[in-house]
XYZ file of C-alpha atoms in Angstrom:
337
model
C 58.551 149.788 -70.092
C 56.309 146.901 -71.123
C 56.521 145.283 -74.548
C 53.349 144.735 -76.568
C 52.789 142.510 -79.547
C 51.873 144.125 -82.838
C 48.403 142.593 -82.720
C 47.770 144.119 -79.283
C 48.807 147.539 -80.555
C 46.482 147.221 -83.550
C 43.662 146.196 -81.210
C 44.212 149.262 -79.040
C 44.429 151.603 -82.027
C 41.271 150.203 -83.604
C 39.527 150.503 -80.237
C 40.440 154.195 -80.210
C 38.889 154.599 -83.661
C 35.647 153.050 -82.443
C 35.748 155.190 -79.316
C 36.149 158.399 -81.332
C 33.279 157.454 -83.656
C 30.912 156.654 -80.804
C 31.836 159.397 -78.349
C 33.203 162.374 -80.286
C 30.121 164.422 -79.324
C 29.823 162.971 -75.815
C 31.662 162.960 -72.537
C 34.505 162.705 -71.726
C 35.460 164.132 -75.128
C 33.402 167.287 -74.563
C 35.293 168.066 -71.376
C 38.581 167.392 -73.148
C 37.766 170.005 -75.807
C 37.162 172.623 -73.128
C 40.381 171.803 -71.317
C 42.383 171.807 -74.572
C 41.054 175.221 -75.536
C 41.808 176.587 -72.086
C 45.429 175.628 -72.750
C 45.420 176.968 -76.321
C 42.715 179.391 -77.417
C 43.336 178.544 -81.103
C 42.092 174.979 -80.500
C 38.409 175.419 -81.218
C 36.185 172.416 -80.544
C 35.366 172.126 -84.259
C 39.048 172.019 -85.183
C 39.837 169.341 -82.606
C 36.944 167.225 -83.829
C 38.028 167.655 -87.430
C 41.529 166.482 -86.505
C 40.177 163.411 -84.693
C 38.003 162.504 -87.659
C 41.051 162.540 -89.936
C 42.557 159.780 -87.759
C 39.607 157.443 -88.265
C 40.711 155.895 -91.600
C 44.134 155.190 -90.043
C 42.529 153.363 -87.109
C 40.671 150.716 -89.109
C 42.037 147.229 -88.397
C 42.456 146.355 -92.064
C 44.167 149.657 -92.774
C 46.603 149.097 -89.894
C 47.357 145.511 -90.955
C 47.912 146.562 -94.573
C 50.092 149.439 -93.431
C 52.484 147.383 -91.279
C 52.513 144.473 -93.756
C 54.658 146.590 -96.090
C 57.517 146.533 -93.573
C 59.599 143.860 -91.908
C 58.779 143.405 -88.243
C 61.092 145.177 -85.829
C 61.798 142.494 -83.201
C 64.170 144.535 -81.057
C 62.448 147.177 -78.972
C 63.964 150.635 -79.308
C 63.586 153.677 -77.110
C 62.097 156.473 -79.204
C 61.917 160.093 -78.085
C 59.257 162.244 -79.743
C 59.196 166.023 -79.439
C 55.807 167.240 -80.610
C 54.774 170.457 -82.280
C 51.627 172.240 -81.120
C 50.441 174.263 -84.097
C 47.325 172.165 -84.787
C 45.458 169.691 -82.559
C 47.258 166.377 -81.873
C 49.729 166.944 -84.709
C 52.176 164.480 -83.116
C 49.751 161.548 -83.075
C 51.006 160.015 -86.331
C 54.553 159.780 -84.956
C 53.208 158.019 -81.860
C 51.184 155.622 -84.013
C 54.283 154.794 -86.084
C 56.361 154.313 -82.938
C 53.858 151.918 -81.409
C 53.562 149.894 -84.619
C 57.370 149.678 -84.811
C 57.787 148.040 -81.390
C 59.222 151.158 -79.768
C 58.900 152.321 -76.192
C 58.031 156.000 -76.362
C 58.872 159.018 -74.282
C 56.899 161.976 -75.559
C 57.639 165.619 -74.861
C 54.487 167.556 -75.617
C 54.295 171.113 -76.863
C 53.148 173.623 -74.263
C 50.400 174.504 -76.770
C 48.991 170.971 -76.887
C 49.274 169.163 -73.559
C 45.756 167.759 -73.370
C 44.601 165.946 -76.504
C 47.311 163.312 -77.059
C 47.459 162.176 -73.386
C 43.671 161.926 -73.475
C 43.801 159.666 -76.551
C 46.523 157.478 -75.024
C 44.512 157.142 -71.820
C 41.473 156.046 -73.818
C 43.599 153.406 -75.548
C 45.141 152.256 -72.255
C 41.932 151.418 -70.384
C 42.596 147.671 -70.630
C 46.303 147.470 -71.389
C 49.038 149.920 -70.445
C 50.812 151.210 -73.529
C 54.591 151.746 -73.734
C 54.155 155.530 -73.770
C 55.432 158.017 -71.187
C 54.918 161.774 -71.230
C 58.013 163.557 -69.990
C 59.287 167.086 -69.425
C 62.811 166.106 -70.409
C 63.809 163.235 -72.695
C 66.698 160.965 -71.696
C 68.057 157.454 -72.306
C 66.760 157.141 -75.866
C 68.041 155.411 -78.994
C 66.554 157.658 -81.657
C 64.476 160.806 -81.875
C 61.793 162.543 -83.931
C 61.568 166.278 -83.254
C 59.227 168.782 -84.870
C 59.391 172.536 -84.434
C 60.127 175.889 -86.006
C 63.086 176.712 -88.217
C 64.858 178.180 -85.192
C 64.233 175.190 -82.929
C 65.312 172.801 -85.706
C 68.805 174.323 -85.603
C 68.979 173.518 -81.904
C 67.610 170.007 -82.492
C 70.141 169.328 -85.254
C 72.994 170.264 -82.943
C 71.667 168.578 -79.805
C 70.684 165.282 -81.462
C 73.486 164.994 -84.031
C 74.885 161.867 -82.342
C 71.559 160.042 -82.531
C 69.556 158.709 -85.481
C 66.952 161.410 -85.961
C 64.230 163.007 -87.997
C 64.194 166.769 -87.517
C 61.262 168.624 -89.013
C 61.046 172.380 -89.450
C 58.534 174.829 -90.884
C 57.088 173.997 -94.277
C 54.266 175.407 -96.352
C 51.818 174.200 -98.986
C 50.678 175.578 -102.320
C 47.758 175.079 -104.686
C 47.926 175.251 -108.467
C 44.655 176.114 -110.208
C 44.308 175.449 -113.935
C 41.920 177.014 -116.464
C 40.574 173.497 -117.053
C 39.551 173.125 -113.393
C 35.764 173.335 -113.379
C 35.534 172.262 -109.740
C 37.873 173.451 -107.001
C 35.604 172.342 -104.164
C 37.569 171.990 -100.974
C 40.190 174.649 -101.713
C 38.595 176.664 -98.912
C 39.371 173.841 -96.452
C 42.921 173.559 -97.758
C 43.448 177.247 -97.000
C 41.432 177.971 -93.848
C 41.074 174.752 -91.852
C 42.825 175.217 -88.463
C 42.794 178.961 -89.348
C 45.864 178.438 -91.520
C 48.118 177.290 -88.674
C 49.270 173.990 -90.200
C 52.117 173.265 -92.600
C 49.565 171.503 -94.830
C 47.500 174.698 -95.077
C 47.742 176.270 -98.525
C 49.413 179.653 -98.116
C 50.185 180.397 -101.782
C 47.837 180.072 -104.750
C 49.113 179.804 -108.323
C 46.400 181.175 -110.610
C 46.307 181.110 -114.426
C 46.616 184.523 -116.056
C 43.149 186.046 -116.374
C 41.670 183.942 -113.557
C 38.523 185.449 -112.008
C 39.403 185.884 -108.348
C 35.729 186.483 -107.497
C 35.166 182.765 -108.186
C 37.741 182.004 -105.529
C 36.327 184.528 -103.060
C 32.903 182.891 -103.325
C 34.391 179.565 -102.231
C 36.134 181.173 -99.257
C 32.837 182.512 -97.836
C 32.349 179.191 -96.047
C 34.899 180.328 -93.473
C 33.514 183.831 -92.875
C 32.681 182.753 -89.312
C 36.395 183.037 -88.474
C 35.999 186.793 -88.102
C 33.956 186.096 -84.954
C 36.969 184.466 -83.288
C 38.840 187.257 -81.521
C 42.410 185.962 -82.009
C 41.883 185.493 -85.728
C 40.128 188.879 -86.035
C 43.040 190.577 -84.279
C 45.358 189.254 -86.996
C 43.011 190.347 -89.755
C 42.648 193.875 -88.296
C 46.385 194.208 -87.693
C 47.503 193.182 -91.184
C 44.718 195.182 -92.803
C 46.124 198.285 -91.067
C 49.740 197.360 -91.903
C 48.944 196.871 -95.590
C 47.081 200.181 -95.752
C 49.822 202.158 -93.991
C 52.489 200.706 -96.272
C 50.422 201.078 -99.459
C 50.575 197.325 -100.088
C 48.006 196.246 -102.652
C 45.523 193.767 -101.262
C 42.137 192.284 -102.001
C 39.947 192.395 -98.909
C 37.721 189.343 -98.515
C 36.069 190.660 -95.352
C 37.807 188.157 -93.095
C 41.041 187.552 -95.022
C 43.440 189.505 -97.228
C 44.671 188.330 -100.624
C 48.191 189.574 -101.319
C 49.906 189.351 -104.693
C 53.124 187.685 -103.589
C 55.168 184.573 -104.339
C 56.220 184.199 -100.716
C 55.517 180.712 -99.359
C 54.705 181.825 -95.835
C 52.133 184.402 -94.816
C 50.579 185.566 -91.546
C 47.273 184.302 -90.194
C 44.359 185.859 -92.158
C 46.577 186.555 -95.204
C 46.682 184.380 -98.353
C 49.318 184.893 -101.028
C 48.599 184.456 -104.713
C 50.374 184.950 -108.018
C 49.500 184.575 -111.688
C 51.396 182.288 -114.049
C 51.618 182.267 -117.835
C 53.034 178.786 -118.438
C 53.517 175.583 -116.526
C 57.316 175.813 -116.635
C 57.385 178.731 -114.202
C 55.182 176.796 -111.775
C 57.315 173.668 -112.036
C 60.543 175.645 -111.685
C 59.186 177.218 -108.497
C 58.256 173.805 -107.073
C 61.685 172.365 -107.863
C 63.429 175.379 -106.346
C 61.309 175.297 -103.167
C 61.086 171.510 -102.893
C 62.621 171.319 -99.409
C 60.225 173.960 -98.095
C 57.016 172.400 -99.421
C 54.760 170.017 -97.524
C 51.868 169.608 -99.995
C 51.070 170.572 -103.570
C 47.330 170.727 -104.230
C 46.259 170.554 -107.858
C 43.460 169.374 -110.144
C 43.873 169.279 -113.912
C 47.189 171.091 -114.140
C 49.313 169.054 -116.551
C 52.716 168.659 -114.936
C 55.475 167.630 -117.328
C 57.684 166.432 -114.454
C 57.062 163.814 -111.805
C 55.518 165.927 -109.059
C 53.366 164.444 -106.311
C 50.071 166.288 -105.874
C 46.883 165.833 -103.887
C 43.322 166.778 -104.945
C 41.548 169.947 -103.848
C 40.069 169.548 -100.379
C 42.483 166.816 -99.271
C 45.402 168.839 -97.876
C 44.207 168.311 -94.298
C 43.281 164.646 -94.769
C 46.571 162.764 -95.223
C 46.600 159.011 -95.762
C 48.296 156.882 -93.107
C 51.396 156.540 -95.322
C 51.458 160.198 -96.369
C 54.506 160.974 -94.258
C 55.459 164.485 -93.164
C 58.359 165.874 -95.216
C 58.109 162.687 -97.351
C 60.306 160.825 -94.853
C 59.120 157.255 -94.261
C 58.863 157.185 -90.473
C 58.405 153.416 -90.182
C 61.485 152.693 -92.306
C 63.491 155.139 -90.208
C 62.413 153.440 -86.983
C 63.154 149.946 -88.265
C 66.463 150.681 -89.961
C 68.119 153.112 -87.538
C-alpha cells in the first residue's frame, strides 16, 4: 500500500472538509444519504448531516497541524486494522483520521450497519491521490488493531487480538449533572436525543438536584417531538410504554419518551433515566464507581470537589479532535505500539 507524507494527508483531509461544507446539501451527498438509510433505517439524513458537520472543525488545516504537532512523527509505516462500530453515522471516522495522520496503512472492516458513509468520504478524499485505506471483509497481516463493539463482542476481540497491540472499546454511557445554580441548560436535549439516543455519548442518565422541576426539563425536550413520527423510534416508545404499564413501573410520559426514576446507566431507546441527589458526594461517588463505564459527563455549574473532566451542556455530540473515545490517546497508541 502506498505511503503518503503527512502534508499530503492533511491536504486530503482539509479538502474533505471543504467538500462537505460546499456539497453537504448537494449531489453526490444526497444520493449517499439515501443509500446509507437503505442500509440502516436509523440513519436519517439529518443525523448523517449532523455527524458530518461535527467533523468540520477537525478538518481545518491549522487544527490538523496543531493536532499532529503535539506528537513525534511516526517514520515507520505500520499496518493498522480498524473494526468499526455502526451505532451512529461514520462513528469510525476518527480512528481512520488518526491512522492516516500516524503514517499507518489501514485495513478497515466496516459494520454491517454502516457500509456506505465512510467509503464515500474516503472516495471523496481520494479523487486526486489514492489513500492507504482498504475496506475488507476479513482483516489479516496487521501490526496493531482498534476494535469497537458491544460488551459481548469486546470479549471476543480481547481473546482474538491478545497477541497484538490493541485498543478494544465496548459499550459505554454518558450522564448529565444538573445543579440548582444552572440557569441555562440549553443543549441538554441534543445531548439526550441526537441520533435517537444510539450513541455512547448520548446522555442516558440525568442527575437532578432534590426538588428540581422536571417540567422545566420536559419543555427543553419538546424540540425532539418529531421523533415520534419515525416508525422505528415510535415502536420502541410504544413497546416500553406498555411494558412499564403492565409491570406497574412508575414513569413520566413525555409524549415521545419515558422518564424513569432509575440509577441505571443504560436504558432502551425512547427511555431516559433520572435520579435525584441531595449532595455532591453521592454524585461524585457514583462517577468514581462507574468510571470505566462512562464516556462523557455533562455538567454546568455543579461544583465538583474532585478532578473530574466534564463538558458543557449541548456539547456531548461535538467532541474536539483530541477528545478521544474512552480517554485513550489513539495517536500515542499508534506511535508507541
